[in-house]
Amino acid sequence: MDKEQVAEILLEIGILLELKGENPFKTRAYAGAARTIETLHEPLAKIVAENRLGELKGIGEALQQKITELVTTGRLDYHEKLKASVPAGLMAMLEVPGLGPKKIIVLRRELGVESVEALEQACREGRVAGLERFGEKTQSNILDGIARRRAYATQHLYADALRVAEPMLEDLRRHPDVIRCSAAGSLRRNREVIGDIDFLASSKKPAEVIAHFTSQPAVISIIARGDTKASVLLEGGIQSDLRVVSDTEYPFALLYFTGSKEHNIAMRQRAIERGLRLNEYGLFRSTEETRDPALMVECRTEEEVFAGLGLHFVPPELREDAGEFTAAEKEELPRLIEWGDLKGSLHNHSTWSDGRQTLEEIASSMDELGLAYWAVTDHSKSSFQANGLEAARLRQQIREIREINQRLASEGVDFRLLTGTEVDILKDGKLDFTDEVLSELDVVVASIHQRLAETEAETTTRLIRAAQNPYVHALGHLSGRLLLAREPYKFDAHAVIDACAAAGTWIEFNAAPERCDMDWRLWPYAKSKGVKCVINCDAHRLDHVGYLRLGAGLASKGWLTRADVINTLPLPALMRELARKRQPPGRS
DNA sequence: GCCGTTTTCGGCCCGACTGTTTTCAGTCG
């Protein structure tokens, strides 16, 4: 059993224990262990075999025993018994807003409710309102929550959330009573999938700002509204929260509402270790509960709060309690990749396969945007659904691209189109073009589009063989996932990364919002192995060039710097790297 | 469940808001 599966089971144990009314700290211990396991950069089986589980943070004797059982036997007796003792419907009930473990336990004990459907029925019949500490309002809120879940997704793509959030943020900034404001939460941390959109503002008149926020045209309904905080439901079904604080409190509140939760817990523990107390109102020279301004460590910005805890500034996208504290103590936080560092995209489509724009249209638009190069990598023939090219059409396309480039050169334009293909990785890892055809192209990206349901071993072998082909520059959208729609195919990502490291093959960060693939969690490992990244738009339309910005944001979450990303290179250096990949080993 | 120079038990991040109460438990982030 691999680490993803182990982590999933540990997380589930935590939730099941919660539903049994267990000590919440026990639940957290399982969730923490799941995170630790998931972010390991070496095979879990190796750690188990070498008896090193106990060295991991948050894994004590009980969890060592359970994880070992999972890894060695593929199952866990404790988990199976626990799961059998909790009705499956309770897990779904936990997702209804306003319902937590305590209320679910009461509903089950008093009314025998064990599923969302039974809960809905019980609310309709008015049986829920009669329970102790429930009431009419709770009952109707539960019904609303169930209906809302049905009508709207509770998770949204980063790009979709950003599109809604940016105009709202601009609107808040223009409000006369707003001093400072920012997005917070998962949006500010550049997560690929967002739950709700969090905003934070500072003001001397919080009520005015809250009133303005809740009366915006995009607001469908107000979920909650207090003096300093409001939650609304926006068109399209995204929930948005605004918190308003004083300007003195703003840096502390921004830190707090940006999270992550795990990062915040570690920050507070750091404060306690230094005899301080950190909350959303301040950093206090006391471990007692206080808001005494005299005890406050004065901080105007987040930077100063970090400094107060002996840390360099941690960029929001790194605040996942995934190594940022160690790096921030030693001043080893990297300067992360930025949008403006990118000089072009090496995986894109045109009307020759399933893209919308012609080569001419692409060349003139990308030149206008100030990019240096743009590879046209249309699909190969096996992707017939995407009008993939066979060798003859590809060679015709190469001629057309050369003509365009000659014209650009004669006009003194610095921009160049690059020839290329997104070649299909077929069964057994063979490619859809011969090496001879591939050798004629500037850029070769190899991706899987068919036979997604093979076994982990088969898919891993396919990807490794493709990575080993000397004409392949990069593997495209490594996992095949479509966020919120399709799971990744099963494969051993670490084994594929190792193979890329050995072959000098790059891995794409596919910046299409529904892909964000390879996942940011794997990049620190790839980087440690020396594997380079290419941030690609996988553009099918001109406006997909904007994905470069999303890509840089997500890649920075993987701790990548300019030096780690190939398409930060200017054209001559890029061409050298593209050629170098194809030289036999020892001649570089 | 984990953890430890305030250590082997008794802590574990912390506060706003809601809806239920009439002082607070539960949920949420």
Coordinates of C-alpha atoms (C1' of nucleotides) in Angstrom, one line a residue:
Chain A
M1 CA 0.0 0.0 0.0
D2 CA 1.5 3.4 -1.0
K3 CA 1.6 6.5 1.0
E4 CA -1.4 8.2 -0.6
Q5 CA -3.6 5.2 0.3
V6 CA -2.2 5.1 3.8
A7 CA -2.8 8.8 4.3
E8 CA -6.3 8.5 3.1
I9 CA -7.1 5.7 5.6
L10 CA -5.5 7.6 8.5
L11 CA -7.6 10.7 7.6
E12 CA -10.7 8.5 7.4
I13 CA -10.0 7.0 10.8
G14 CA -9.7 10.6 12.2
I15 CA -13.2 11.4 10.8
L16 CA -14.7 8.2 12.0
L17 CA -13.4 8.8 15.5
E18 CA -14.8 12.3 15.4
L19 CA -18.2 10.8 14.5
K20 CA -17.9 8.5 17.5
G21 CA -17.4 11.5 19.7
E22 CA -13.7 10.8 20.4
N23 CA -11.3 13.4 21.8
P24 CA -10.8 16.0 19.1
F25 CA -7.0 15.9 19.7
K26 CA -7.0 12.2 18.9
T27 CA -8.7 13.1 15.6
R28 CA -6.1 15.7 14.9
A29 CA -3.3 13.3 15.6
Y30 CA -4.6 11.1 12.8
A31 CA -5.0 14.0 10.4
G32 CA -1.5 15.2 11.2
A33 CA 0.0 11.8 10.7
A34 CA -1.8 11.6 7.3
R35 CA -0.3 14.9 6.2
T36 CA 3.2 13.8 7.3
I37 CA 2.9 10.5 5.4
E38 CA 1.5 12.2 2.3
T39 CA 4.3 14.7 2.0
L40 CA 7.1 12.1 2.4
H41 CA 9.8 12.4 -0.2
E42 CA 11.0 8.8 0.0
P43 CA 9.1 5.5 -0.3
L44 CA 7.0 4.8 2.8
A45 CA 7.8 1.1 2.4
K46 CA 11.5 1.9 2.8
I47 CA 10.9 3.9 6.0
V48 CA 8.8 1.0 7.4
A49 CA 11.5 -1.6 6.5
E50 CA 14.2 0.5 8.1
N51 CA 12.0 1.0 11.2
R52 CA 12.3 4.8 11.0
L53 CA 8.6 5.7 11.3
G54 CA 9.1 6.9 14.9
E55 CA 11.4 9.6 13.7
L56 CA 8.6 11.3 11.9
K57 CA 6.8 14.3 13.5
G58 CA 3.5 13.3 15.1
I59 CA 3.9 9.6 14.7
G60 CA 4.1 7.8 18.0
E61 CA 3.9 4.2 19.0
A62 CA 0.2 3.6 18.1
L63 CA 0.5 5.1 14.7
Q64 CA 3.7 3.3 14.0
Q65 CA 2.0 0.0 14.6
K66 CA -1.0 0.9 12.5
I67 CA 1.0 2.3 9.5
T68 CA 3.3 -0.7 9.6
E69 CA 0.3 -3.0 9.4
L70 CA -1.2 -1.0 6.5
V71 CA 2.1 -1.0 4.5
T72 CA 3.0 -4.6 5.1
T73 CA -0.4 -6.3 4.9
G74 CA -2.4 -3.8 2.8
R75 CA -5.1 -3.6 5.4
L76 CA -5.8 -2.5 9.0
D77 CA -8.0 -4.5 11.3
Y78 CA -8.7 -1.4 13.5
H79 CA -9.8 0.6 10.5
E80 CA -12.1 -2.0 9.2
K81 CA -13.8 -2.6 12.6
L82 CA -14.1 1.1 13.1
K83 CA -15.6 1.6 9.6
A84 CA -18.1 -1.2 10.2
S85 CA -19.3 0.5 13.4
V86 CA -20.1 3.8 11.8
P87 CA -22.9 4.1 9.1
A88 CA -21.5 5.4 5.8
G89 CA -24.1 8.2 5.6
L90 CA -22.7 10.0 8.7
M91 CA -19.6 10.9 6.7
A92 CA -21.8 12.8 4.2
M93 CA -23.8 14.5 7.0
L94 CA -20.5 16.0 8.2
E95 CA -20.4 18.0 5.0
V96 CA -23.7 19.8 5.7
P97 CA -22.8 23.3 6.9
G98 CA -23.6 23.8 10.5
L99 CA -23.4 20.1 11.3
G100 CA -20.5 18.8 13.3
P101 CA -19.8 15.5 15.1
K102 CA -21.7 16.5 18.3
K103 CA -24.9 17.4 16.5
I104 CA -24.7 14.3 14.3
I105 CA -24.3 12.1 17.3
V106 CA -27.5 13.7 18.9
L107 CA -29.4 13.3 15.6
R108 CA -28.4 9.7 15.3
R109 CA -29.1 8.9 19.0
E110 CA -32.4 10.7 19.3
L111 CA -33.9 10.3 15.8
G112 CA -32.0 7.3 14.3
V113 CA -30.9 9.6 11.4
E114 CA -27.9 8.0 9.6
S115 CA -27.9 9.7 6.2
V116 CA -28.4 13.1 4.5
E117 CA -31.6 11.8 3.0
A118 CA -33.0 10.7 6.4
L119 CA -31.9 14.0 7.9
E120 CA -33.7 16.0 5.2
Q121 CA -36.9 13.9 5.9
A122 CA -36.6 14.5 9.6
C123 CA -36.2 18.3 9.1
R124 CA -39.3 18.3 6.8
E125 CA -41.3 16.6 9.4
G126 CA -40.2 19.1 12.0
R127 CA -38.6 16.4 14.2
V128 CA -35.2 18.1 14.4
A129 CA -36.5 21.4 15.9
G130 CA -37.7 19.6 18.9
L131 CA -34.3 18.3 20.0
E132 CA -32.4 19.8 22.8
R133 CA -30.2 22.7 21.7
F134 CA -31.6 22.5 18.1
G135 CA -34.7 24.6 17.3
E136 CA -36.5 26.0 14.3
K137 CA -33.6 28.0 12.9
T138 CA -31.2 25.1 13.1
Q139 CA -33.7 22.9 11.3
S140 CA -34.2 25.3 8.5
N141 CA -30.5 26.0 8.2
I142 CA -29.9 22.3 7.8
L143 CA -32.4 22.2 5.0
D144 CA -30.8 25.2 3.3
G145 CA -27.4 23.6 3.7
I146 CA -28.5 20.4 2.0
A147 CA -30.2 22.3 -0.8
R148 CA -27.2 24.4 -1.3
R149 CA -24.9 21.5 -1.5
R150 CA -27.1 20.0 -4.1
A151 CA -27.2 23.1 -6.2
Y152 CA -23.6 24.2 -6.0
A153 CA -20.3 22.6 -5.8
T154 CA -18.5 23.4 -2.5
Q155 CA -15.1 23.6 -4.3
H156 CA -14.0 25.7 -7.1
L157 CA -11.0 26.0 -9.4
Y158 CA -8.5 28.6 -8.4
A159 CA -8.9 30.4 -11.7
D160 CA -12.7 30.6 -11.3
A161 CA -12.4 32.0 -7.8
L162 CA -9.8 34.5 -8.9
R163 CA -12.0 35.8 -11.7
V164 CA -14.8 36.5 -9.1
A165 CA -12.4 37.7 -6.3
E166 CA -10.3 40.3 -8.2
P167 CA -13.1 42.7 -9.1
M168 CA -14.5 42.4 -5.5
L169 CA -11.1 43.2 -4.1
E170 CA -10.8 46.2 -6.4
D171 CA -14.3 47.3 -5.2
L172 CA -13.3 47.0 -1.6
R173 CA -10.1 48.9 -2.1
R174 CA -12.0 51.8 -3.6
H175 CA -14.3 52.1 -0.6
P176 CA -13.5 55.3 1.4
D177 CA -13.7 53.5 4.8
V178 CA -11.3 50.8 3.8
I179 CA -7.7 51.4 4.9
R180 CA -6.0 48.2 3.7
C181 CA -7.5 45.0 2.3
S182 CA -6.4 41.8 0.8
A183 CA -7.6 38.4 -0.2
A184 CA -6.7 35.8 2.4
G185 CA -7.3 32.0 2.9
S186 CA -6.6 29.4 0.2
L187 CA -6.9 31.9 -2.6
R188 CA -4.0 34.0 -1.2
R189 CA -2.0 30.8 -0.8
N190 CA -2.6 29.9 -4.5
R191 CA -4.3 26.6 -3.9
E192 CA -5.4 24.9 -7.1
V193 CA -8.8 24.3 -5.6
I194 CA -10.6 26.9 -3.4
G195 CA -13.4 26.3 -0.9
D196 CA -14.5 29.9 -0.3
I197 CA -13.1 33.4 -1.1
D198 CA -11.8 35.1 2.0
F199 CA -11.2 38.8 2.3
L200 CA -9.7 40.9 5.0
A201 CA -10.0 44.7 5.4
S202 CA -9.0 47.2 8.0
S203 CA -11.2 50.2 8.7
K204 CA -12.4 52.6 11.4
K205 CA -15.9 52.0 10.4
P206 CA -16.3 48.2 10.0
A207 CA -20.1 48.3 9.9
E208 CA -20.1 50.5 6.8
V209 CA -17.7 48.1 5.1
I210 CA -19.7 45.1 6.0
A211 CA -22.9 46.8 4.8
H212 CA -21.2 47.6 1.5
F213 CA -19.9 44.1 1.1
T214 CA -23.2 42.4 1.7
S215 CA -25.1 44.7 -0.6
Q216 CA -23.0 44.0 -3.7
P217 CA -25.0 42.9 -6.8
A218 CA -23.2 39.6 -7.0
V219 CA -24.5 38.6 -3.6
I220 CA -27.4 36.1 -3.9
S221 CA -27.9 35.6 -0.1
I222 CA -26.4 36.5 3.2
I223 CA -25.4 33.5 5.2
A224 CA -24.2 35.3 8.3
R225 CA -23.6 38.9 9.2
G226 CA -22.1 40.4 12.3
D227 CA -20.4 43.7 13.2
T228 CA -17.0 42.7 11.9
K229 CA -17.6 39.6 9.8
A230 CA -20.0 38.5 7.1
S231 CA -20.5 35.5 4.9
V232 CA -22.3 35.7 1.6
L233 CA -23.2 33.4 -1.3
L234 CA -22.2 34.8 -4.6
E235 CA -23.6 34.1 -8.1
G236 CA -22.1 30.9 -9.4
G237 CA -22.3 29.4 -5.9
I238 CA -19.0 30.5 -4.4
Q239 CA -19.2 31.5 -0.7
S240 CA -17.2 34.6 0.3
D241 CA -16.3 35.8 3.8
L242 CA -15.2 39.3 4.8
R243 CA -13.6 40.1 8.1
V244 CA -13.0 43.7 9.1
V245 CA -10.5 44.7 11.8
S246 CA -8.7 47.8 13.0
D247 CA -5.6 48.8 11.1
T248 CA -3.4 47.9 14.1
E249 CA -4.7 44.4 14.1
Y250 CA -4.5 44.1 10.3
P251 CA -1.1 42.3 9.9
F252 CA -2.0 39.8 12.6
A253 CA -5.4 39.2 11.1
L254 CA -4.0 38.8 7.6
L255 CA -1.5 36.3 8.8
Y256 CA -4.2 34.4 10.7
F257 CA -6.8 34.4 7.9
T258 CA -4.3 33.4 5.2
G259 CA -3.5 30.3 7.1
S260 CA -3.0 27.5 6.5
K261 CA -4.5 26.2 9.7
E262 CA -1.4 24.0 10.1
H263 CA 0.9 26.9 9.5
N264 CA -1.0 29.0 12.1
I265 CA -0.8 26.3 14.7
A266 CA 3.0 26.1 14.3
M267 CA 3.2 29.9 14.5
R268 CA 1.3 30.0 17.7
Q269 CA 3.4 27.2 19.2
R270 CA 6.5 29.3 18.2
A271 CA 5.0 32.2 20.1
I272 CA 4.3 30.1 23.2
E273 CA 7.9 28.8 23.1
R274 CA 9.1 32.4 23.3
G275 CA 6.7 33.4 26.1
L276 CA 4.4 35.2 23.7
R277 CA 0.9 34.8 22.6
L278 CA -0.2 35.1 19.0
N279 CA -3.8 35.5 17.9
E280 CA -5.6 37.4 15.1
Y281 CA -5.4 40.6 17.2
G282 CA -1.8 40.8 18.0
L283 CA 1.4 39.3 19.3
F284 CA 1.5 39.8 23.1
R285 CA 4.3 39.7 25.6
S286 CA 2.2 37.4 27.8
T287 CA 1.0 33.8 27.7
E288 CA -2.2 34.9 29.5
E289 CA -5.3 35.8 27.6
T290 CA -5.0 39.5 27.0
R291 CA -5.6 42.3 24.5
D292 CA -3.7 44.9 26.5
P293 CA -2.1 47.2 24.0
A294 CA 0.8 47.8 26.4
L295 CA 1.8 44.2 26.0
M296 CA 1.6 44.2 22.3
V297 CA 4.7 43.7 20.1
E298 CA 4.3 46.5 17.6
C299 CA 4.1 45.2 14.0
R300 CA 2.9 47.2 11.0
T301 CA 3.2 44.4 8.5
E302 CA 3.3 40.6 8.3
E303 CA 7.1 40.8 7.8
E304 CA 7.4 42.3 11.2
V305 CA 5.2 39.6 12.8
F306 CA 7.4 36.9 11.3
A307 CA 10.5 38.9 12.5
G308 CA 8.9 39.0 16.0
L309 CA 9.0 35.2 16.0
G310 CA 12.6 35.0 14.7
L311 CA 11.6 34.2 11.1
H312 CA 12.1 35.7 7.7
F313 CA 9.0 36.5 5.7
V314 CA 7.3 33.4 4.4
P315 CA 5.4 34.0 1.2
P316 CA 1.7 33.1 1.5
E317 CA 2.0 30.2 -1.0
L318 CA 4.6 28.4 1.1
R319 CA 2.5 28.6 4.3
E320 CA 1.5 24.9 4.5
D321 CA 3.7 23.8 7.3
A322 CA 5.8 21.9 4.8
G323 CA 9.3 23.0 5.6
E324 CA 8.9 26.7 5.5
F325 CA 9.8 27.2 9.2
T326 CA 13.1 25.5 9.0
A327 CA 13.9 27.5 5.8
A328 CA 12.7 30.8 7.3
E329 CA 14.9 30.4 10.4
K330 CA 18.0 29.9 8.3
E331 CA 17.2 32.5 5.7
E332 CA 16.9 29.8 3.1
L333 CA 13.6 30.8 1.6
P334 CA 14.0 31.0 -2.2
R335 CA 13.1 33.9 -4.4
L336 CA 10.1 32.1 -6.0
I337 CA 9.3 32.0 -9.7
E338 CA 7.2 35.0 -10.9
W339 CA 5.0 35.4 -13.9
G340 CA 7.3 38.0 -15.5
D341 CA 10.2 35.5 -15.5
L342 CA 8.5 33.4 -18.2
K343 CA 9.5 34.0 -21.8
G344 CA 7.1 31.7 -23.5
S345 CA 5.2 28.4 -23.4
L346 CA 6.4 25.1 -24.9
H347 CA 3.1 23.2 -25.1
N348 CA 0.3 24.7 -27.1
H349 CA -2.2 23.9 -29.9
S350 CA -3.4 25.5 -33.1
T351 CA -6.1 25.0 -35.7
W352 CA -3.9 22.1 -37.1
S353 CA -5.3 20.0 -34.3
D354 CA -7.9 21.1 -31.7
G355 CA -6.8 24.7 -31.1
R356 CA -8.8 27.8 -32.2
Q357 CA -6.1 30.0 -33.7
T358 CA -4.0 29.8 -36.8
L359 CA -0.2 29.9 -36.7
E360 CA -0.2 33.5 -38.0
E361 CA -2.7 34.6 -35.4
I362 CA -0.7 33.0 -32.6
A363 CA 2.6 34.5 -33.8
S364 CA 1.3 38.0 -34.0
S365 CA -0.5 37.9 -30.7
M366 CA 2.3 36.4 -28.7
D367 CA 4.8 38.8 -30.2
E368 CA 2.5 41.7 -29.2
L369 CA 2.4 40.4 -25.6
G370 CA 6.2 40.6 -25.5
L371 CA 6.9 36.8 -25.3
A372 CA 10.1 35.6 -26.9
Y373 CA 8.9 32.2 -28.2
W374 CA 5.9 29.9 -28.4
A375 CA 6.0 26.2 -29.3
V376 CA 3.2 24.8 -31.4
T377 CA 2.8 21.2 -30.2
D378 CA -0.3 19.9 -31.8
H379 CA -1.6 16.4 -31.0
S380 CA -0.3 13.3 -32.8
K381 CA -2.4 11.0 -34.9
S382 CA -3.6 8.6 -32.1
S383 CA -5.5 11.6 -30.6
F384 CA -8.0 11.4 -33.6
Q385 CA -10.7 13.0 -31.4
A386 CA -8.4 16.1 -31.3
N387 CA -7.7 16.0 -35.1
G388 CA -4.1 14.8 -34.3
L389 CA -1.4 15.1 -37.0
E390 CA 0.3 12.2 -38.9
A391 CA 3.8 12.6 -40.1
A392 CA 3.0 14.2 -43.5
R393 CA 0.8 16.9 -42.0
L394 CA 3.4 17.6 -39.3
R395 CA 6.1 18.1 -41.9
Q396 CA 3.8 20.5 -43.7
Q397 CA 3.3 22.4 -40.5
I398 CA 7.0 22.5 -39.9
R399 CA 7.5 24.2 -43.3
E400 CA 4.8 26.7 -42.6
I401 CA 6.3 27.6 -39.2
R402 CA 9.7 28.1 -40.8
E403 CA 8.2 30.5 -43.4
I404 CA 6.6 32.5 -40.6
N405 CA 9.8 32.6 -38.7
Q406 CA 11.7 33.7 -41.8
R407 CA 9.3 36.6 -42.3
L408 CA 9.5 37.6 -38.6
A409 CA 13.3 37.6 -38.9
S410 CA 13.3 39.7 -42.0
E411 CA 11.0 42.2 -40.2
G412 CA 13.5 42.4 -37.3
V413 CA 10.9 40.8 -34.9
D414 CA 12.5 39.0 -31.9
F415 CA 9.7 36.6 -31.5
R416 CA 9.9 33.0 -32.8
L417 CA 7.5 30.1 -33.2
L418 CA 9.0 26.7 -32.3
T419 CA 8.0 23.5 -34.1
G420 CA 6.9 20.6 -31.9
T421 CA 4.4 18.0 -31.0
E422 CA 2.5 16.8 -28.0
V423 CA 3.1 13.2 -28.9
D424 CA 0.9 10.4 -27.5
I425 CA 2.4 7.9 -25.2
L426 CA 0.9 4.6 -26.4
K427 CA 0.6 1.3 -24.8
D428 CA 3.9 0.0 -23.4
G429 CA 5.5 3.5 -23.6
K430 CA 6.0 3.6 -27.3
L431 CA 5.4 7.0 -28.9
D432 CA 3.0 7.9 -31.7
F433 CA 5.9 9.2 -34.0
T434 CA 9.1 7.6 -34.9
D435 CA 12.3 8.9 -33.5
E436 CA 13.2 10.1 -37.0
V437 CA 10.1 12.4 -37.1
L438 CA 10.7 13.6 -33.5
S439 CA 14.2 14.5 -34.3
E440 CA 13.0 17.1 -36.9
L441 CA 11.1 19.1 -34.2
D442 CA 12.3 21.8 -31.8
V443 CA 10.2 20.7 -28.9
V444 CA 8.7 17.3 -28.0
V445 CA 6.2 16.9 -25.1
A446 CA 5.0 13.4 -24.5
S447 CA 1.6 12.9 -22.8
I448 CA -0.9 10.1 -22.1
H449 CA -4.3 10.5 -23.6
Q450 CA -5.5 7.0 -24.0
R451 CA -5.8 3.9 -21.8
L452 CA -6.0 5.8 -18.6
A453 CA -7.3 2.9 -16.6
E454 CA -4.2 0.6 -16.7
T455 CA -2.6 -0.7 -13.6
E456 CA -0.1 1.4 -11.6
A457 CA 2.8 -0.8 -12.8
E458 CA 1.8 -0.5 -16.5
T459 CA 1.3 3.3 -16.4
T460 CA 4.5 3.8 -14.5
T461 CA 6.4 1.8 -17.1
R462 CA 4.8 3.7 -19.9
L463 CA 5.8 7.1 -18.4
I464 CA 9.3 5.9 -17.6
R465 CA 9.9 4.6 -21.2
A466 CA 8.7 7.9 -22.6
A467 CA 11.0 9.8 -20.3
Q468 CA 13.9 7.7 -21.5
N469 CA 13.4 8.5 -25.2
P470 CA 16.2 10.9 -26.1
Y471 CA 14.0 13.0 -28.3
V472 CA 11.4 13.7 -25.6
H473 CA 12.1 17.0 -23.8
A474 CA 9.3 16.9 -21.3
L475 CA 6.5 14.8 -20.0
G476 CA 3.1 16.6 -20.3
H477 CA 0.4 16.8 -17.6
L478 CA 1.9 13.9 -15.7
S479 CA -1.0 12.6 -13.7
G480 CA -3.8 13.2 -16.2
R481 CA -6.0 14.6 -13.5
L482 CA -8.9 17.0 -14.2
L483 CA -9.5 18.9 -11.0
L484 CA -13.0 18.4 -9.5
A485 CA -13.8 16.1 -12.4
R486 CA -11.3 13.2 -12.9
E487 CA -8.9 11.5 -10.7
P488 CA -5.3 11.1 -11.7
Y489 CA -4.4 7.8 -13.3
K490 CA -2.5 5.4 -11.0
F491 CA 1.2 5.6 -11.3
D492 CA 4.3 5.9 -9.1
A493 CA 5.2 9.6 -9.4
H494 CA 8.5 9.3 -7.5
A495 CA 9.7 6.5 -9.8
V496 CA 8.8 8.6 -12.9
I497 CA 10.6 11.6 -11.4
D498 CA 13.6 9.5 -10.7
A499 CA 13.6 8.3 -14.3
C500 CA 13.3 11.9 -15.6
A501 CA 16.3 12.8 -13.4
A502 CA 18.4 10.0 -14.8
A503 CA 17.4 10.8 -18.5
G504 CA 17.6 14.6 -18.1
T505 CA 13.9 14.9 -19.2
W506 CA 11.9 17.8 -17.9
I507 CA 8.5 17.7 -16.4
E508 CA 5.7 20.1 -17.4
F509 CA 3.8 22.2 -15.0
N510 CA 0.6 22.3 -17.1
A511 CA -1.0 25.5 -16.1
A512 CA -4.5 24.9 -17.5
P513 CA -6.7 25.6 -14.5
E514 CA -8.4 22.2 -14.5
R515 CA -5.0 20.5 -14.6
C516 CA -2.3 22.2 -12.5
D517 CA -0.3 19.1 -13.2
M518 CA 2.3 18.0 -12.0
D519 CA 1.0 18.7 -8.5
W520 CA 2.9 21.4 -6.5
R521 CA 3.4 18.9 -3.7
L522 CA 5.7 16.8 -5.8
W523 CA 8.0 19.7 -7.1
P524 CA 10.2 19.9 -4.0
Y525 CA 11.1 16.2 -4.6
A526 CA 11.7 16.7 -8.3
K527 CA 13.8 19.8 -7.6
S528 CA 15.9 17.8 -5.1
K529 CA 16.6 15.3 -7.9
G530 CA 17.6 18.1 -10.3
V531 CA 14.6 17.7 -12.6
K532 CA 13.7 20.9 -14.4
C533 CA 10.2 22.3 -14.8
V534 CA 8.5 23.8 -17.9
I535 CA 5.5 25.9 -17.1
N536 CA 3.2 25.5 -20.1
C537 CA -0.2 26.9 -21.1
D538 CA -1.4 24.0 -23.1
A539 CA -3.2 26.8 -24.9
H540 CA -6.0 26.0 -27.2
R541 CA -7.1 29.7 -27.5
L542 CA -5.3 33.0 -27.4
D543 CA -6.5 34.0 -24.0
H544 CA -5.0 30.9 -22.5
V545 CA -1.7 32.7 -22.5
G546 CA -3.0 34.0 -19.2
Y547 CA -2.4 30.6 -17.8
L548 CA 1.3 31.6 -17.5
R549 CA 0.3 33.7 -14.5
L550 CA -1.6 30.9 -12.9
G551 CA 1.3 28.5 -13.6
A552 CA 3.8 30.8 -12.0
G553 CA 1.6 31.1 -9.0
L554 CA 1.1 27.4 -8.5
A555 CA 4.7 26.5 -9.4
S556 CA 5.9 28.9 -6.8
K557 CA 3.9 26.9 -4.3
G558 CA 6.2 24.0 -5.2
W559 CA 9.2 26.1 -4.1
L560 CA 10.4 26.6 -7.7
T561 CA 12.7 29.4 -8.6
R562 CA 13.6 30.9 -11.9
A563 CA 16.6 28.6 -12.2
D564 CA 14.3 25.6 -11.9
V565 CA 12.1 26.6 -14.8
I566 CA 13.4 26.1 -18.4
N567 CA 11.1 28.6 -20.1
T568 CA 12.6 31.5 -18.2
L569 CA 15.6 31.2 -20.5
P570 CA 15.9 33.6 -23.4
L571 CA 15.6 32.0 -26.8
P572 CA 19.3 31.2 -27.6
A573 CA 19.8 29.6 -24.2
L574 CA 16.6 27.6 -24.6
M575 CA 17.6 26.3 -28.0
R576 CA 20.9 25.2 -26.5
E577 CA 19.1 23.3 -23.8
L578 CA 16.7 21.7 -26.3
A579 CA 19.6 20.5 -28.3
R580 CA 21.6 19.3 -25.3
K581 CA 18.8 17.0 -24.2
R582 CA 19.4 15.0 -27.4
Q583 CA 23.1 14.5 -27.1
P584 CA 24.2 11.1 -26.0
P585 CA 25.4 11.1 -22.4
G586 CA 29.0 12.1 -21.9
R587 CA 29.1 14.5 -24.8
S588 CA 27.4 17.4 -22.9
Chain B
dG1 C1' -3.6 10.1 19.3
dC2 C1' 1.3 12.8 20.6
dC3 C1' 4.6 14.9 23.5
dG4 C1' 8.2 16.3 27.1
dT5 C1' 14.6 20.7 30.8
dT6 C1' 7.4 23.4 33.7
dT7 C1' 8.1 15.4 31.3
dT8 C1' 5.2 9.9 31.9
dC9 C1' 0.2 13.0 33.0
dG10 C1' -2.2 16.6 31.5
dG11 C1' -1.9 19.5 28.3
dC12 C1' -2.8 20.0 23.1
dC13 C1' -4.3 27.3 18.9
dC14 C1' -7.9 30.5 19.4
dG15 C1' -11.8 33.6 18.9
dA16 C1' -16.3 34.9 16.2
dC17 C1' -20.8 33.8 15.3
dT18 C1' -25.2 31.2 15.7
dG19 C1' -28.8 29.5 17.9
dT20 C1' -30.0 28.0 21.8
dT21 C1' -30.3 29.4 25.8
dT22 C1' -30.5 32.8 30.2
dT23 C1' -24.8 31.4 30.2
dC24 C1' -23.1 28.4 26.7
dA25 C1' -22.2 24.4 23.4
dG26 C1' -21.2 23.6 18.8
dT27 C1' -19.3 24.9 14.5
dC28 C1' -16.2 27.2 11.6
dG29 C1' -12.0 28.9 9.9

